[in-house]
Amino acid sequence: MKNIIKDNINSVLKSRYLSYAVSTIISRSLPDVRDGLKPVHRRIIYSMYLLKLFNNTTFKKSARIVGDVMGKFHPHGDQAIYQSLVRMAQDFSSRVTLIEGQGNFGNIDGDNAAAMRYTEAKLEEITELFFDGIEEDSTTFSENYDGQNLEPDVLPSKLPNILLNGATGIAVGMATNIPPHNLLELNDCIVQLIKKPNSSDSELLKFIKGPDLPTGGEIILSSSEKKSIYKKGTGSFLINSKWHEEKIKNGMYEVVITEIPFQVNKVKIIEQLANLINLKRIPLDDVRDESDENIRIVLKPKNRNIDISKLVDLCFKLSDLSIKYSCNFNALEQGRIPKQLGLKSILGQFIDFRKATVKRKSKYNINKNNQRLEILKGYLIVFANLDKIIKIIRTKDDPKKEIIKAFKLSEVQAEAILNMRLGALKKLDELNLNREIKKLKEINIDLKKLIQNDDYLNKFLIQEINEINNSLSDKIKLRKSKINISDDYELNINVEEFSEIEKFNVLVTKDNQLKKVKDYSEDNQDKDSSIKNFIPISSNHKLLLFLSSGKVLTLDPNVLPGGKASPKSYIELINVGVNEKLIGVFNANTQNKLLLISKFGKGFISISEKMTTNQKKGKNIINLKNNDELLNVHFLENKYLALVSKNEKLLVFDTASLPTLNKGAGVQLMKIKDKDFIVDSSLFDLKQGLSWNKVSKTKNLKDVQFWLGKRAQVGKKIPKGFNKNLKFSS
């Protein structure tokens, strides 16, 4: 290798990647704001134009079209070209299809089109509006990739296609997502902008209701988002499916979905609903797909008492029957500058493009007419001097030179006269020649007005738009998507409202593993020494898990393993720090008051239902200082609390003196001296006495008056026969 480049790798990579990024943005991913097409779509349409595949001609094999596009203009994969062609023919992908397909071009279920050798295509009638004066110098052409053919830099379209059919694309560092719109609304907006170029965004939005999607549906759009989308080119809106109720026998009903959101696979929606039914998350008995060429998804509720609006809202919330569509109006200005544009800028640039196109076309036709006028004036001379000209042609060696000299003609005129066929002399009539000359001069006057007079050009463009509007079919004219401008729309539906409530027990083992079982009682616990405790719970309740760090986490009991499955450690179920231990597990919905006690004697009462949180990391309930940690959490079912410290002190006091807090540091429960700490705690009924386990027996102290005191006292020496490990339970 002789050509060795010595350079900093960072600068080389930066320049190469930047070059690649720009190439991707311009040549592949972003549409041109003028004709609304990416290069591949432009090349497909232009190739079909060259093949003369107009709407009044016969279809041609898609493979032939793809071959022409790939060979002449787009040296990339044939499948990429074919998929782009297919998309332009799908009425559920494009608001106005630009290609008419014959054969299997895929469907809204997500099924692919047939291979290109089986399908045929030609241009739609409306697509011919993309070629306004393409052979009359209305647009610029550049050499193709190998320099053997010319291709248009942009098609001279009469349609604001970038908003009509929208665009999606992902480039390097930027993306575009423009929804389709209604052509009549766009044209009305263009007319307004032609008449009043300084129109405000608010004035333009009187004409644009919002996007108009090929698959219909209901668009939920807030007024602020609408302004953001069309002023800044960024924002979002909701797309809801359209539905209606159908009554069936015995007072039952069914929900019938007739339109689904744009770019959503129908099969995916049905699969989602079927999975939700299996998981018992929605109260449906069945979902059926009864679609033909029209969409018909039938939802059968479990019973007739279910509120239909709430049921539909739940389905919208849990499936793609309702989606959020994010807009990003990124496009190429002048075919090379990527920019995020608003409605006024997009349509303003389209109008400027149309004016430039019409002027270029007019200049071309003026020159063409002038050439014809020059020849016609020559024909008038022929008519006046026919015999002399015939004599010169028959007798002179260089008749062209003699004719020019004799009659003061130009070379073009002389050439035209000499190239006339004898049969044409019969038609040579002074009156007809003068008529044609007069007509061409009138046309030229009109064309010059288009070039020089802006007001005249504006009227021409408005008339052109009105003619397009009048020629449109109802399928294109009529809006498909319903617009709902709402500033407070929200699916306020509680998923758990429809959940089937199931009762079971959560088992907590001595090594802090958890599982759920259907039937369990104290008898079972007595037989199984590995179970520390069990918690009766319902499937719509939540579990509270307390950690030694003072945090509480909320867990859905439905995620626990059940049946014969092995229990799972709490570490697998929640986010736990290295030094955090599980202190207690409680039912958040039934155990009302819980008593929290720290190792260094702090504590308070808290309401369990107020402790639930959606945060994965949980939330701090008790604020701990100086290496303190949460020791015990008790369900506050008895009135008196007994505390035992490491220094073998026992204190008993009434819990009525404790505060109830949502969170905090708590109050001092027992006075703790240096190097002392609380070992265990117990809540008990004063009448039944204080109990503790010793070896295999349970000891009971009926009279606790000696140890009875007030909160924050030191306590007194533990009674004789108390546990050596200072625990109430083994």
Coordinates of C-alpha atoms in Angstrom, one line a residue, residues 134-641:
I134 CA -41.8 18.3 -16.6
E135 CA -41.0 18.3 -20.4
E136 CA -41.3 22.1 -20.5
D137 CA -38.3 23.0 -18.3
S138 CA -40.4 23.4 -15.2
T139 CA -37.8 21.6 -13.0
T140 CA -34.1 21.0 -13.0
F141 CA -32.5 17.7 -14.0
S142 CA -29.2 16.1 -12.8
E143 CA -27.2 13.2 -14.0
N144 CA -28.0 9.8 -12.4
Y145 CA -25.4 7.8 -10.5
D146 CA -23.5 6.6 -13.7
G147 CA -24.0 9.8 -15.7
Q148 CA -26.0 8.0 -18.5
N149 CA -29.4 9.3 -17.7
L150 CA -31.0 12.5 -16.3
E151 CA -33.4 12.5 -13.4
P152 CA -35.5 15.4 -11.9
D153 CA -34.1 17.0 -8.7
V154 CA -37.7 17.6 -7.7
L155 CA -41.0 16.8 -9.4
P156 CA -43.1 19.9 -10.4
S157 CA -46.1 18.8 -8.3
K158 CA -49.3 20.7 -8.1
L159 CA -50.1 18.9 -4.8
P160 CA -48.8 19.7 -1.3
N161 CA -47.8 16.1 -1.0
I162 CA -45.6 16.5 2.1
L163 CA -48.7 17.2 4.2
L164 CA -51.2 15.3 2.0
N165 CA -49.6 11.9 2.4
G166 CA -47.2 12.7 5.2
A167 CA -43.8 11.1 5.7
T168 CA -41.9 8.9 8.1
G169 CA -38.1 8.5 8.2
I170 CA -35.2 7.9 10.5
A171 CA -31.8 9.5 9.4
V172 CA -28.7 9.9 11.5
G173 CA -29.4 12.3 14.4
M174 CA -32.8 13.3 13.1
A175 CA -36.1 11.8 12.2
T176 CA -39.4 12.9 10.5
N177 CA -43.0 11.9 11.3
I178 CA -45.6 13.9 9.4
P179 CA -49.2 12.7 9.5
P180 CA -51.4 12.8 6.4
H181 CA -54.0 15.6 5.9
N182 CA -57.1 16.4 3.9
L183 CA -56.4 17.8 0.4
L184 CA -59.4 20.2 0.4
E185 CA -58.3 21.7 3.7
L186 CA -54.7 22.1 2.5
N187 CA -55.8 23.7 -0.7
D188 CA -58.1 26.1 1.2
C189 CA -55.1 27.0 3.4
I190 CA -52.9 27.6 0.4
V191 CA -55.5 29.9 -1.2
Q192 CA -55.6 31.9 2.0
L193 CA -51.8 32.1 2.1
I194 CA -51.7 33.2 -1.6
K195 CA -54.3 35.9 -0.9
K196 CA -52.8 37.0 2.3
P197 CA -49.1 36.0 2.7
N198 CA -48.9 37.5 6.1
S199 CA -51.7 35.3 7.6
S200 CA -51.0 34.3 11.2
D201 CA -50.9 30.7 12.3
S202 CA -54.3 31.1 14.0
E203 CA -55.9 32.3 10.7
L204 CA -54.4 29.3 8.8
L205 CA -55.6 26.9 11.5
K206 CA -59.2 27.9 10.8
F207 CA -58.8 25.9 7.5
I208 CA -56.8 23.0 8.9
K209 CA -58.9 20.9 11.4
G210 CA -56.0 18.5 12.0
P211 CA -54.6 15.4 10.4
D212 CA -56.8 13.2 8.2
L213 CA -55.6 9.6 8.4
P214 CA -56.1 6.8 5.8
T215 CA -57.6 4.5 8.4
G216 CA -59.9 7.1 9.9
G217 CA -60.3 6.9 13.7
E218 CA -60.9 9.7 16.1
I219 CA -58.1 12.2 16.7
I220 CA -58.0 13.7 20.2
L221 CA -56.1 17.0 19.9
S222 CA -55.7 19.7 22.5
S223 CA -55.7 23.3 21.3
S224 CA -52.2 23.9 22.7
E225 CA -50.8 20.7 21.0
K226 CA -52.5 21.8 17.7
K227 CA -50.8 25.2 17.9
S228 CA -47.4 23.5 18.7
I229 CA -47.7 21.0 15.9
Y230 CA -48.6 23.5 13.2
K231 CA -46.4 26.4 14.5
K232 CA -43.3 24.6 15.6
G233 CA -43.6 21.3 13.7
T234 CA -43.5 19.2 16.9
G235 CA -46.2 17.8 19.2
S236 CA -48.5 14.8 19.7
F237 CA -52.1 13.7 19.6
L238 CA -54.1 10.6 20.5
I239 CA -55.7 8.3 17.9
N240 CA -58.7 6.4 19.1
S241 CA -60.5 3.6 17.3
K242 CA -64.1 4.2 16.2
W243 CA -66.7 1.9 17.7
H244 CA -70.4 1.4 18.2
E245 CA -72.7 -0.7 20.3
E246 CA -74.7 -3.6 18.9
K247 CA -77.5 -5.1 20.9
I248 CA -78.0 -8.8 20.9
K249 CA -80.4 -11.2 22.7
N250 CA -81.1 -11.3 26.5
G251 CA -80.2 -7.7 27.0
M252 CA -76.5 -8.4 26.1
Y253 CA -74.5 -6.1 23.8
E254 CA -71.3 -6.3 21.8
V255 CA -68.7 -3.5 21.0
V256 CA -67.9 -3.3 17.3
I257 CA -64.6 -1.6 16.3
T258 CA -64.9 -0.2 12.7
E259 CA -61.8 2.0 12.4
I260 CA -58.3 1.5 14.1
P261 CA -55.4 3.9 14.6
F262 CA -53.0 4.7 11.7
Q263 CA -50.0 2.4 11.2
V264 CA -51.3 -0.1 13.7
N265 CA -51.4 -3.8 12.7
K266 CA -55.0 -5.2 13.1
V267 CA -53.7 -8.7 14.0
K268 CA -51.5 -7.2 16.8
I269 CA -54.6 -5.5 18.3
I270 CA -56.5 -8.8 18.4
E271 CA -53.5 -10.6 19.9
Q272 CA -53.2 -8.0 22.6
L273 CA -56.9 -8.2 23.5
A274 CA -56.8 -12.1 23.5
N275 CA -53.8 -12.0 25.9
L276 CA -55.6 -9.5 28.1
I277 CA -58.6 -11.9 28.2
N278 CA -56.3 -14.8 29.1
L279 CA -54.6 -12.7 31.9
K280 CA -58.1 -11.7 33.1
R281 CA -57.2 -8.0 32.9
I282 CA -60.3 -7.1 30.9
P283 CA -63.9 -8.3 31.4
L284 CA -64.3 -9.8 27.9
D285 CA -65.5 -13.2 27.0
D286 CA -64.2 -13.2 23.5
V287 CA -62.7 -11.1 20.7
R288 CA -63.6 -11.9 17.1
D289 CA -62.2 -10.6 13.8
E290 CA -65.1 -10.4 11.3
S291 CA -63.4 -8.0 8.9
D292 CA -63.7 -8.2 5.1
E293 CA -62.6 -5.2 3.1
N294 CA -64.0 -3.2 6.0
I295 CA -62.7 -3.5 9.6
R296 CA -65.0 -5.2 12.0
I297 CA -63.5 -6.3 15.4
V298 CA -66.2 -7.6 17.8
L299 CA -65.7 -7.5 21.6
K300 CA -68.0 -9.6 23.7
P301 CA -68.3 -8.5 27.4
K302 CA -68.6 -11.0 30.2
N303 CA -72.0 -9.7 31.3
R304 CA -74.6 -7.1 30.4
N305 CA -74.0 -5.1 33.6
I306 CA -70.6 -3.8 32.5
D307 CA -70.6 -0.1 31.6
I308 CA -69.8 0.0 27.9
S309 CA -68.0 3.4 28.0
K310 CA -65.7 2.2 30.9
L311 CA -65.1 -1.1 29.1
V312 CA -64.1 0.7 25.9
D313 CA -61.9 3.1 27.8
L314 CA -60.2 0.1 29.5
C315 CA -59.5 -1.5 26.1
F316 CA -58.1 1.8 24.8
K317 CA -55.8 2.1 27.8
L318 CA -54.4 -1.5 27.7
S319 CA -54.2 -2.1 23.9
D320 CA -53.3 -0.3 20.6
L321 CA -57.0 0.5 20.0
S322 CA -55.7 3.9 21.2
I323 CA -52.2 5.2 20.5
K324 CA -50.2 8.4 20.8
Y325 CA -48.8 9.8 17.6
S326 CA -45.8 12.1 17.8
C327 CA -45.3 14.7 15.1
N328 CA -41.9 15.9 13.9
F329 CA -42.1 18.1 10.7
N330 CA -38.5 17.6 9.5
A331 CA -38.0 18.1 5.8
L332 CA -35.4 19.3 3.3
E333 CA -35.5 22.9 2.1
Q334 CA -34.3 23.3 -1.5
G335 CA -33.6 19.6 -1.4
R336 CA -30.5 19.9 0.8
I337 CA -31.1 21.7 4.1
P338 CA -32.8 19.6 6.8
K339 CA -35.1 21.8 9.0
Q340 CA -38.0 21.5 11.3
L341 CA -40.9 23.5 9.8
G342 CA -44.3 24.7 10.7
L343 CA -47.5 24.8 8.6
K344 CA -47.0 28.3 7.3
S345 CA -43.4 27.7 6.3
I346 CA -44.2 24.4 4.5
L347 CA -47.1 25.8 2.5
G348 CA -45.2 29.1 1.9
Q349 CA -42.3 27.2 0.4
F350 CA -44.7 25.1 -1.7
I351 CA -46.4 28.2 -3.1
D352 CA -42.9 29.7 -3.9
F353 CA -42.1 26.4 -5.6
R354 CA -45.3 26.5 -7.6
K355 CA -44.6 30.1 -8.7
A356 CA -41.1 29.2 -9.8
T357 CA -42.4 26.1 -11.7
V358 CA -45.1 28.1 -13.5
K359 CA -42.6 30.9 -14.4
R360 CA -40.0 28.3 -15.8
K361 CA -42.8 26.6 -17.7
S362 CA -44.0 29.9 -19.1
K363 CA -40.5 31.1 -20.2
Y364 CA -40.0 27.8 -22.0
N365 CA -43.4 28.1 -23.8
I366 CA -42.7 31.7 -24.7
N367 CA -39.5 30.7 -26.4
K368 CA -41.2 27.7 -28.1
N369 CA -44.0 30.0 -29.3
N370 CA -41.5 32.6 -30.6
Q371 CA -39.7 29.9 -32.6
R372 CA -43.1 28.9 -34.1
L373 CA -44.0 32.5 -34.8
E374 CA -40.7 32.9 -36.6
I375 CA -41.4 29.9 -38.8
L376 CA -45.0 31.1 -39.4
K377 CA -43.8 34.5 -40.6
G378 CA -41.5 32.6 -43.0
Y379 CA -44.5 30.7 -44.2
L380 CA -46.3 34.0 -45.0
I381 CA -43.4 35.0 -47.2
V382 CA -43.6 31.6 -48.9
F383 CA -47.3 32.1 -49.5
A384 CA -46.7 35.6 -51.1
N385 CA -43.7 34.4 -53.2
L386 CA -44.4 30.7 -53.8
D387 CA -43.5 30.7 -57.6
K388 CA -40.2 32.5 -57.0
I389 CA -39.2 30.2 -54.2
I390 CA -40.0 27.1 -56.2
K391 CA -37.9 28.5 -59.1
I392 CA -34.9 29.2 -56.7
I393 CA -35.1 25.7 -55.3
R394 CA -35.2 24.1 -58.8
T395 CA -32.5 26.2 -60.4
K396 CA -30.0 27.2 -57.8
D397 CA -27.2 25.1 -56.4
D398 CA -27.5 26.5 -52.8
P399 CA -31.3 27.4 -52.6
K400 CA -31.1 28.0 -48.8
K401 CA -28.5 30.8 -49.2
E402 CA -30.4 32.3 -52.2
I403 CA -33.8 32.3 -50.3
I404 CA -32.2 34.0 -47.2
K405 CA -30.6 36.6 -49.5
A406 CA -33.7 37.2 -51.6
F407 CA -36.3 37.4 -48.9
K408 CA -34.2 38.4 -45.9
L409 CA -35.2 35.3 -43.9
S410 CA -33.4 33.8 -40.9
E411 CA -31.7 30.4 -41.1
V412 CA -34.5 28.8 -39.1
Q413 CA -37.2 30.2 -41.5
A414 CA -35.2 29.1 -44.6
E415 CA -34.7 25.6 -43.1
A416 CA -38.4 25.3 -42.3
I417 CA -39.3 26.3 -45.8
L418 CA -37.0 23.9 -47.4
N419 CA -38.1 21.1 -45.1
M420 CA -41.8 21.6 -46.1
R421 CA -43.4 18.7 -47.8
L422 CA -45.2 19.4 -51.1
G423 CA -48.5 18.2 -49.6
A424 CA -48.2 21.0 -46.9
L425 CA -48.5 23.6 -49.6
K426 CA -52.1 22.8 -50.0
K427 CA -52.8 23.8 -46.4
L428 CA -50.8 27.0 -46.7
D429 CA -53.4 29.6 -46.3
E430 CA -52.7 33.3 -45.4
L431 CA -55.9 33.5 -43.2
N432 CA -55.0 30.4 -41.2
L433 CA -51.4 31.6 -40.8
N434 CA -52.5 34.9 -39.5
R435 CA -55.0 33.3 -37.1
E436 CA -52.3 31.1 -35.6
I437 CA -49.9 34.0 -35.3
K438 CA -52.5 36.1 -33.5
K439 CA -53.3 33.2 -31.2
L440 CA -49.6 32.5 -30.3
K441 CA -49.1 36.2 -29.6
E442 CA -52.1 36.2 -27.2
I443 CA -50.8 33.2 -25.5
N444 CA -47.4 34.8 -25.1
I445 CA -49.0 38.0 -23.6
D446 CA -50.7 35.7 -21.1
L447 CA -47.5 33.8 -20.3
K448 CA -45.6 37.1 -19.9
K449 CA -48.2 38.2 -17.4
L450 CA -47.6 35.0 -15.3
I451 CA -43.9 35.9 -15.2
Q452 CA -44.1 39.6 -14.6
N453 CA -47.4 40.2 -12.8
D454 CA -47.6 38.6 -9.3
D455 CA -51.3 39.3 -8.9
Y456 CA -52.0 37.6 -12.2
L457 CA -49.9 34.6 -11.2
N458 CA -51.7 34.4 -7.8
K459 CA -55.1 34.4 -9.6
F460 CA -53.8 31.7 -11.9
L461 CA -52.7 29.5 -9.0
I462 CA -56.0 29.9 -7.2
Q463 CA -57.9 29.0 -10.3
E464 CA -55.7 26.0 -10.8
I465 CA -56.4 24.9 -7.2
N466 CA -60.2 25.3 -7.7
E467 CA -60.0 23.1 -10.8
I468 CA -58.1 20.4 -8.9
N469 CA -60.7 20.6 -6.1
N470 CA -63.6 20.2 -8.5
S471 CA -61.9 17.2 -10.2
L472 CA -61.5 15.3 -6.9
S473 CA -63.5 12.2 -6.0
D474 CA -65.5 12.0 -2.8
K475 CA -63.0 9.4 -1.5
I476 CA -60.3 12.1 -1.5
K477 CA -62.6 15.1 -0.6
L478 CA -64.4 13.7 2.4
R479 CA -62.6 13.7 5.7
K480 CA -61.9 10.2 7.1
S481 CA -60.7 11.1 10.7
K482 CA -63.0 12.8 13.2
I483 CA -61.3 15.6 15.1
N484 CA -62.0 16.1 18.8
I485 CA -60.4 19.2 20.2
S486 CA -60.2 18.6 23.9
D487 CA -58.0 20.1 26.5
D488 CA -58.9 17.8 29.4
Y489 CA -59.3 14.4 27.7
E490 CA -58.0 11.6 29.8
L491 CA -58.7 7.9 30.2
N492 CA -59.7 8.0 33.9
I493 CA -60.2 4.3 34.2
N494 CA -59.1 2.1 37.1
V495 CA -57.8 -1.1 35.6
E496 CA -58.4 -2.9 38.9
E497 CA -62.1 -2.0 38.8
F498 CA -62.6 -4.8 36.2
S499 CA -60.1 -7.3 37.7
E500 CA -61.5 -10.6 38.9
I501 CA -60.8 -10.6 42.7
E502 CA -59.2 -13.8 43.9
K503 CA -58.4 -14.6 47.5
F504 CA -55.2 -16.3 48.6
N505 CA -52.5 -16.3 51.2
V506 CA -48.9 -15.0 51.0
L507 CA -46.4 -17.3 52.8
V508 CA -43.2 -15.8 54.2
T509 CA -40.5 -18.4 55.1
K510 CA -38.0 -18.0 57.8
D511 CA -35.3 -17.1 55.2
N512 CA -37.6 -14.4 53.8
Q513 CA -38.8 -16.2 50.7
L514 CA -42.4 -15.5 49.4
K515 CA -45.0 -17.4 47.5
K516 CA -48.8 -17.5 47.2
V517 CA -51.2 -20.4 48.0
K518 CA -55.0 -20.8 47.8
D519 CA -55.8 -22.5 51.1
Y520 CA -53.7 -22.0 54.2
S521 CA -54.3 -21.8 58.0
E522 CA -52.6 -21.8 61.3
D523 CA -52.8 -25.6 61.3
N524 CA -50.7 -25.7 58.2
Q525 CA -48.2 -23.3 59.8
D526 CA -47.9 -25.6 62.8
K527 CA -47.0 -28.5 60.6
D528 CA -44.5 -26.6 58.5
S529 CA -41.7 -25.1 60.6
S530 CA -40.1 -23.3 57.7
I531 CA -43.0 -20.8 57.5
K532 CA -42.6 -17.7 59.6
N533 CA -46.0 -16.2 58.9
F534 CA -48.8 -16.0 56.4
I535 CA -50.8 -13.0 55.1
P536 CA -54.4 -13.4 53.8
I537 CA -54.8 -11.1 50.8
S538 CA -56.9 -10.5 47.7
S539 CA -55.6 -10.1 44.1
N540 CA -56.6 -6.4 44.0
H541 CA -54.6 -5.6 47.2
K542 CA -51.0 -4.7 47.6
L543 CA -48.2 -5.9 49.8
L544 CA -46.0 -3.7 51.9
L545 CA -42.4 -4.8 52.3
F546 CA -40.4 -3.0 55.1
L547 CA -36.6 -2.9 54.9
S548 CA -34.0 -2.4 57.7
S549 CA -33.0 0.9 56.0
G550 CA -36.4 2.4 56.9
K551 CA -37.8 2.1 53.4
V552 CA -41.1 0.5 52.4
L553 CA -41.8 -1.0 48.9
T554 CA -45.1 -1.9 47.4
L555 CA -45.5 -5.3 45.6
D556 CA -48.3 -6.7 43.5
P557 CA -49.0 -10.1 45.1
N558 CA -50.1 -11.5 41.7
V559 CA -46.4 -11.6 40.6
L560 CA -45.5 -14.1 43.3
P561 CA -45.0 -17.8 42.4
G562 CA -48.0 -19.9 43.2
G563 CA -49.1 -23.6 43.3
K564 CA -46.2 -26.0 43.4
A565 CA -43.6 -23.5 42.3
S566 CA -40.7 -22.7 44.6
P567 CA -40.9 -19.5 46.7
K568 CA -38.9 -16.5 45.6
S569 CA -36.5 -14.5 47.7
Y570 CA -37.6 -10.9 48.3
I571 CA -34.3 -9.9 46.7
E572 CA -35.6 -11.2 43.3
L573 CA -38.9 -9.3 43.7
I574 CA -37.9 -5.8 44.8
N575 CA -34.9 -3.4 44.5
V576 CA -32.8 -4.1 47.6
G577 CA -29.5 -2.5 48.7
V578 CA -26.5 -4.6 49.8
N579 CA -27.1 -4.1 53.5
E580 CA -30.9 -4.0 53.5
K581 CA -32.8 -6.8 55.2
L582 CA -36.5 -7.6 55.1
I583 CA -38.1 -6.7 58.4
G584 CA -41.8 -7.4 57.7
V585 CA -44.5 -8.1 55.1
F586 CA -48.1 -6.7 55.5
N587 CA -51.3 -6.3 53.5
A588 CA -51.6 -2.6 52.7
N589 CA -55.3 -2.7 52.3
T590 CA -56.6 -4.4 55.4
Q591 CA -54.1 -3.8 58.2
N592 CA -54.9 -0.2 59.1
K593 CA -52.3 0.8 61.7
L594 CA -48.7 -0.3 61.9
L595 CA -46.2 0.4 64.6
L596 CA -42.6 1.0 63.4
I597 CA -39.7 0.5 65.9
S598 CA -36.0 1.2 65.3
K599 CA -33.0 -0.4 66.9
F600 CA -32.1 2.7 68.9
G601 CA -35.6 3.1 70.3
K602 CA -37.3 5.5 67.9
G603 CA -40.8 4.8 66.6
F604 CA -44.3 5.9 65.6
I605 CA -47.6 4.6 64.3
S606 CA -48.5 4.9 60.6
I607 CA -51.5 4.2 58.4
S608 CA -50.7 1.3 56.0
E609 CA -52.8 2.5 53.1
K610 CA -50.8 5.8 53.0
M611 CA -47.5 3.9 52.6
T612 CA -48.2 2.5 49.2
T613 CA -45.9 3.8 46.4
N614 CA -45.4 3.3 42.7
Q615 CA -41.7 4.0 43.0
K616 CA -39.6 1.0 42.3
K617 CA -37.0 2.0 44.8
G618 CA -39.7 2.5 47.5
K619 CA -40.0 5.4 49.8
N620 CA -38.5 6.3 53.2
I621 CA -41.0 6.0 56.1
I622 CA -38.8 6.3 59.2
N623 CA -35.8 8.7 59.1
L624 CA -32.9 6.9 60.7
K625 CA -29.7 8.5 62.1
N626 CA -26.3 7.4 63.5
N627 CA -26.3 3.8 62.0
D628 CA -29.8 3.2 63.4
E629 CA -32.0 0.7 61.5
L630 CA -35.6 -0.5 61.5
L631 CA -36.0 -3.4 63.9
N632 CA -39.6 -4.4 64.0
V633 CA -43.0 -3.5 62.4
H634 CA -46.1 -4.6 64.2
F635 CA -49.8 -4.7 63.3
L636 CA -51.3 -2.5 66.0
E637 CA -53.9 -5.0 67.3
N638 CA -53.1 -4.8 71.1
K639 CA -52.8 -1.8 73.3
Y640 CA -49.5 -2.4 75.2
L641 CA -45.9 -2.5 74.0

